[in-house]
PDB file of C-alpha atoms in Angstrom:
ATOM      1  CA  ASN P   6     -50.156 -41.310 -48.360  1.00 47.00           C
ATOM      2  CA  LYS P   7     -51.620 -37.828 -47.603  1.00 54.00           C
ATOM      3  CA  LEU P   8     -51.834 -36.962 -43.947  1.00 55.00           C
ATOM      4  CA  SER P   9     -55.213 -35.750 -42.843  1.00 69.00           C
ATOM      5  CA  LEU P  10     -55.557 -32.574 -40.900  1.00 76.00           C
ATOM      6  CA  ILE P  11     -55.990 -33.545 -37.120  1.00 77.00           C
ATOM      7  CA  TYR P  12     -56.455 -31.138 -34.305  1.00 80.00           C
ATOM      8  CA  ALA P  13     -56.731 -31.596 -30.521  1.00 77.00           C
ATOM      9  CA  LYS P  14     -58.783 -29.438 -28.224  1.00 79.00           C
ATOM     10  CA  THR P  15     -57.024 -28.531 -25.177  1.00 76.00           C
ATOM     11  CA  GLY P  16     -57.299 -26.246 -22.212  1.00 76.00           C
ATOM     12  CA  GLN P  17     -59.950 -25.904 -19.572  1.00 75.00           C
ATOM     13  CA  LYS P  18     -63.097 -23.677 -18.996  1.00 77.00           C
ATOM     14  CA  LYS P  19     -62.928 -20.530 -21.051  1.00 82.00           C
ATOM     15  CA  LEU P  20     -59.362 -21.145 -22.140  1.00 84.00           C
ATOM     16  CA  TRP P  21     -59.977 -23.821 -24.750  1.00 86.00           C
ATOM     17  CA  THR P  22     -57.524 -23.864 -27.769  1.00 86.00           C
ATOM     18  CA  PHE P  23     -56.931 -26.183 -30.709  1.00 87.00           C
ATOM     19  CA  VAL P  24     -53.549 -27.776 -31.369  1.00 83.00           C
ATOM     20  CA  ASP P  25     -52.560 -28.707 -34.919  1.00 85.00           C
ATOM     21  CA  ILE P  26     -51.487 -32.244 -34.391  1.00 77.00           C
ATOM     22  CA  SER P  27     -50.627 -32.644 -38.161  1.00 78.00           C
ATOM     23  CA  SER P  28     -48.147 -29.958 -37.888  1.00 82.00           C
ATOM     24  CA  ILE P  29     -46.589 -31.553 -34.714  1.00 78.00           C
ATOM     25  CA  HIS P  30     -46.553 -34.976 -36.692  1.00 76.00           C
ATOM     26  CA  ARG P  31     -44.482 -33.411 -39.441  1.00 79.00           C
ATOM     27  CA  LYS P  32     -41.884 -31.860 -37.167  1.00 83.00           C
ATOM     28  CA  LEU P  33     -41.266 -34.926 -35.005  1.00 80.00           C
ATOM     29  CA  ASP P  34     -39.235 -38.013 -35.822  1.00 80.00           C
ATOM     30  CA  ALA P  35     -41.328 -41.015 -36.873  1.00 80.00           C
ATOM     31  CA  SER P  36     -40.961 -42.942 -33.707  1.00 80.00           C
ATOM     32  CA  LEU P  37     -42.050 -40.085 -31.587  1.00 82.00           C
ATOM     33  CA  SER P  38     -44.810 -39.113 -33.782  1.00 82.00           C
ATOM     34  CA  ARG P  39     -46.385 -42.686 -33.789  1.00 84.00           C
ATOM     35  CA  ALA P  40     -46.494 -42.481 -29.946  1.00 86.00           C
ATOM     36  CA  LEU P  41     -48.565 -39.355 -29.936  1.00 85.00           C
ATOM     37  CA  PRO P  42     -52.081 -41.097 -29.815  1.00 88.00           C
ATOM     38  CA  GLY P  43     -50.919 -43.164 -26.949  1.00 90.00           C
ATOM     39  CA  PHE P  44     -49.399 -40.380 -25.174  1.00 87.00           C
ATOM     40  CA  ARG P  45     -52.601 -38.296 -25.586  1.00 87.00           C
ATOM     41  CA  ALA P  46     -54.832 -40.931 -24.042  1.00 91.00           C
ATOM     42  CA  PHE P  47     -52.419 -42.062 -21.331  1.00 91.00           C
ATOM     43  CA  SER P  48     -51.623 -38.594 -20.072  1.00 88.00           C
ATOM     44  CA  GLY P  49     -55.335 -37.752 -19.945  1.00 87.00           C
ATOM     45  CA  CYS P  50     -58.162 -36.943 -22.399  1.00 85.00           C
ATOM     46  CA  VAL P  51     -61.874 -36.835 -22.289  1.00 81.00           C
ATOM     47  CA  THR P  52     -62.251 -40.594 -21.886  1.00 85.00           C
ATOM     48  CA  THR P  53     -59.272 -41.106 -19.583  1.00 87.00           C
ATOM     49  CA  ASN P  54     -58.106 -39.274 -16.379  1.00 86.00           C
ATOM     50  CA  GLY P  55     -54.880 -37.459 -16.046  1.00 82.00           C
ATOM     51  CA  PHE P  56     -52.509 -37.906 -13.031  1.00 82.00           C
ATOM     52  CA  PRO P  57     -52.638 -35.822  -9.833  1.00 77.00           C
ATOM     53  CA  GLY P  58     -50.469 -32.654 -10.183  1.00 74.00           C
ATOM     54  CA  LYS P  59     -49.139 -33.741 -13.562  1.00 78.00           C
ATOM     55  CA  GLY P  60     -50.421 -31.957 -16.695  1.00 74.00           C
ATOM     56  CA  LYS P  61     -49.465 -32.464 -20.519  1.00 72.00           C
ATOM     57  CA  LYS P  62     -46.339 -30.249 -19.989  1.00 72.00           C
ATOM     58  CA  THR P  63     -44.937 -32.649 -17.544  1.00 72.00           C
ATOM     59  CA  PHE P  64     -45.716 -35.634 -19.642  1.00 72.00           C
ATOM     60  CA  CYS P  65     -44.200 -33.980 -22.863  1.00 71.00           C
ATOM     61  CA  LYS P  66     -40.737 -34.340 -21.366  1.00 69.00           C
ATOM     62  CA  GLU P  67     -41.137 -38.016 -20.645  1.00 64.00           C
ATOM     63  CA  PRO P  68     -41.559 -39.604 -24.185  1.00 60.00           C
ATOM     64  CA  VAL P  69     -38.574 -37.594 -25.426  1.00 64.00           C
ATOM     65  CA  THR P  70     -36.044 -38.611 -22.570  1.00 69.00           C
ATOM     66  CA  ASN P  71     -37.486 -42.065 -21.762  1.00 74.00           C
ATOM     67  CA  LYS P  72     -37.161 -44.551 -24.672  1.00 79.00           C
ATOM     68  CA  ARG P  73     -39.125 -47.209 -22.790  1.00 78.00           C
ATOM     69  CA  PHE P  74     -42.112 -44.737 -22.251  1.00 81.00           C
ATOM     70  CA  CYS P  75     -42.076 -43.922 -25.735  1.00 84.00           C
ATOM     71  CA  ASP P  76     -42.132 -47.459 -26.856  1.00 85.00           C
ATOM     72  CA  ALA P  77     -44.896 -48.077 -24.498  1.00 85.00           C
ATOM     73  CA  MET P  78     -47.020 -45.192 -25.819  1.00 88.00           C
ATOM     74  CA  ARG P  79     -46.354 -46.271 -29.338  1.00 89.00           C
ATOM     75  CA  ALA P  80     -47.580 -49.924 -28.526  1.00 88.00           C
ATOM     76  CA  LEU P  81     -50.751 -48.616 -26.985  1.00 90.00           C
ATOM     77  CA  GLY P  82     -53.778 -49.292 -29.406  1.00 89.00           C
ATOM     78  CA  GLU P  83     -52.039 -51.686 -31.690  1.00 87.00           C
ATOM     79  CA  THR P  84     -54.592 -54.323 -30.568  1.00 85.00           C
ATOM     80  CA  THR P  85     -57.349 -54.245 -27.970  1.00 84.00           C
ATOM     81  CA  ASP P  86     -55.418 -56.918 -25.795  1.00 81.00           C
ATOM     82  CA  ILE P  87     -52.539 -55.295 -23.859  1.00 82.00           C
ATOM     83  CA  SER P  88     -49.620 -57.253 -22.577  1.00 75.00           C
ATOM     84  CA  THR P  89     -47.741 -56.473 -19.322  1.00 70.00           C
ATOM     85  CA  GLY P  90     -44.982 -55.033 -21.327  1.00 73.00           C
ATOM     86  CA  PRO P  91     -46.581 -51.597 -21.953  1.00 80.00           C
ATOM     87  CA  ILE P  92     -48.032 -51.626 -18.488  1.00 86.00           C
ATOM     88  CA  ASP P  93     -44.548 -52.114 -16.923  1.00 86.00           C
ATOM     89  CA  LYS P  94     -42.958 -49.459 -18.986  1.00 84.00           C
ATOM     90  CA  CYS P  95     -45.762 -46.952 -18.030  1.00 85.00           C
ATOM     91  CA  GLU P  96     -45.454 -47.826 -14.392  1.00 88.00           C
ATOM     92  CA  GLU P  97     -41.631 -46.905 -14.633  1.00 86.00           C
ATOM     93  CA  ALA P  98     -42.337 -43.701 -16.475  1.00 83.00           C
ATOM     94  CA  ILE P  99     -45.029 -42.636 -13.966  1.00 84.00           C
ATOM     95  CA  SER P 100     -42.612 -43.151 -11.237  1.00 86.00           C
ATOM     96  CA  SER P 101     -40.152 -40.955 -13.115  1.00 83.00           C
ATOM     97  CA  ILE P 102     -42.658 -38.277 -13.686  1.00 83.00           C
ATOM     98  CA  TYR P 103     -43.243 -38.072  -9.972  1.00 84.00           C
ATOM     99  CA  GLY P 104     -39.489 -37.752  -9.403  1.00 84.00           C
ATOM    100  CA  TYR P 105     -38.689 -41.353  -8.097  1.00 86.00           C
ATOM    101  CA  LYS P 106     -36.132 -43.720  -9.523  1.00 86.00           C
ATOM    102  CA  ILE P 107     -38.152 -46.604  -7.990  1.00 87.00           C
ATOM    103  CA  SER P 108     -40.045 -48.438 -10.664  1.00 85.00           C
ATOM    104  CA  GLU P 109     -42.990 -49.629  -8.594  1.00 90.00           C
ATOM    105  CA  VAL P 110     -45.884 -47.030  -8.214  1.00 91.00           C
ATOM    106  CA  ASN P 111     -46.995 -48.623  -4.959  1.00 93.00           C
ATOM    107  CA  ARG P 112     -43.551 -48.035  -3.475  1.00 93.00           C
ATOM    108  CA  VAL P 113     -43.569 -44.410  -4.718  1.00 91.00           C
ATOM    109  CA  ARG P 114     -46.955 -43.862  -3.357  1.00 90.00           C
ATOM    110  CA  TYR P 115     -45.798 -45.207   0.067  1.00 91.00           C
ATOM    111  CA  GLU P 116     -42.660 -42.762  -0.154  1.00 91.00           C
ATOM    112  CA  MET P 117     -44.933 -39.757  -1.029  1.00 90.00           C
ATOM    113  CA  LEU P 118     -47.140 -40.627   2.060  1.00 89.00           C
ATOM    114  CA  ILE P 119     -44.157 -40.858   4.318  1.00 91.00           C
ATOM    115  CA  LYS P 120     -42.947 -37.576   3.084  1.00 91.00           C
ATOM    116  CA  GLY P 121     -46.393 -35.938   3.990  1.00 90.00           C
ATOM    117  CA  ALA P 122     -47.701 -35.448   0.524  1.00 85.00           C
ATOM    118  CA  GLU P 123     -51.377 -34.531   0.300  1.00 81.00           C
ATOM    119  CA  SER P 124     -53.708 -37.458  -0.761  1.00 73.00           C
ATOM    120  CA  ARG P 125     -55.098 -35.342  -3.821  1.00 75.00           C
ATOM    121  CA  ASP P 126     -51.390 -35.149  -4.983  1.00 77.00           C
ATOM    122  CA  ILE P 127     -50.405 -38.774  -4.737  1.00 78.00           C
ATOM    123  CA  GLN P 128     -50.206 -41.001  -7.729  1.00 74.00           C
ATOM    124  CA  SER P 129     -52.543 -43.968  -8.275  1.00 79.00           C
ATOM    125  CA  THR P 130     -51.981 -47.599  -7.097  1.00 89.00           C
ATOM    126  CA  LYS P 131     -50.490 -50.348  -9.436  1.00 91.00           C
ATOM    127  CA  ASP P 132     -54.120 -51.756  -9.919  1.00 93.00           C
ATOM    128  CA  THR P 133     -55.546 -48.322 -10.763  1.00 90.00           C
ATOM    129  CA  LEU P 134     -52.610 -47.777 -13.190  1.00 91.00           C
ATOM    130  CA  VAL P 135     -53.184 -51.082 -14.930  1.00 92.00           C
ATOM    131  CA  LEU P 136     -57.028 -50.289 -15.440  1.00 92.00           C
ATOM    132  CA  HIS P 137     -55.967 -46.862 -16.583  1.00 92.00           C
ATOM    133  CA  THR P 138     -53.457 -48.196 -19.065  1.00 92.00           C
ATOM    134  CA  HIS P 139     -56.156 -50.514 -20.430  1.00 93.00           C
ATOM    135  CA  ARG P 140     -58.622 -47.657 -20.919  1.00 93.00           C
ATOM    136  CA  ALA P 141     -55.844 -45.542 -22.643  1.00 93.00           C
ATOM    137  CA  ASN P 142     -55.097 -48.661 -24.823  1.00 93.00           C
ATOM    138  CA  TYR P 143     -58.738 -48.972 -25.776  1.00 93.00           C
ATOM    139  CA  GLN P 144     -59.053 -45.286 -26.561  1.00 94.00           C
ATOM    140  CA  THR P 145     -55.938 -45.330 -28.640  1.00 92.00           C
ATOM    141  CA  ASN P 146     -57.029 -48.361 -30.495  1.00 92.00           C
ATOM    142  CA  ILE P 147     -60.223 -46.469 -31.538  1.00 92.00           C
ATOM    143  CA  TRP P 148     -58.194 -43.480 -32.885  1.00 89.00           C
ATOM    144  CA  LYS P 149     -55.612 -45.659 -34.609  1.00 87.00           C
ATOM    145  CA  SER P 150     -58.323 -47.772 -36.256  1.00 86.00           C
ATOM    146  CA  SER P 151     -60.300 -44.799 -37.345  1.00 81.00           C
ATOM    147  CA  PHE P 152     -57.741 -44.203 -40.241  1.00 68.00           C
ATOM    148  CA  ASP P 153     -58.217 -47.756 -41.541  1.00 68.00           C
ATOM    149  CA  LYS P 154     -61.510 -47.850 -43.565  1.00 62.00           C
ATOM    150  CA  ASP P 155     -61.528 -51.633 -43.506  1.00 61.00           C
ATOM    151  CA  SER P 156     -60.933 -51.985 -39.730  1.00 55.00           C
ATOM    152  CA  LYS P 157     -63.156 -52.136 -36.643  1.00 55.00           C
ATOM    153  CA  SER P 158     -61.272 -51.967 -33.362  1.00 50.00           C
ATOM    154  CA  LYS P 159     -58.541 -54.820 -33.694  1.00 53.00           C
TER     155      LYS P 159
END
């Protein structure tokens, strides 16, 4: 099974660059590699927003150190119908990315407000996170299905 060459465009404004995803895939273990499409869609891409104050570098650490988040990213896009399992794992990971051990994003949001965080730097509500996860799942499903010549989005 020959791997196609896959590149991702990244950066902003005049600082665009292309990342060789195929090369990254070959260097990662299989579990982490299978999580890449979900990770890309969930952390922010052209069709999904990112998270306030958290770029790709911040997200890069999470799949490596958080097995539940890696499992959730790997599960994204397997079907168009997403269960609460990946959503709960993503909620826990987002709380961790913002530096909290609390697993509920609404509670983290409240704690951030109490500490005086700027509204533009505060993460989304649980409802928004659920919708974001559905969008990321849909996008990941499109990407994963594109490799299956006999498949339309599952």
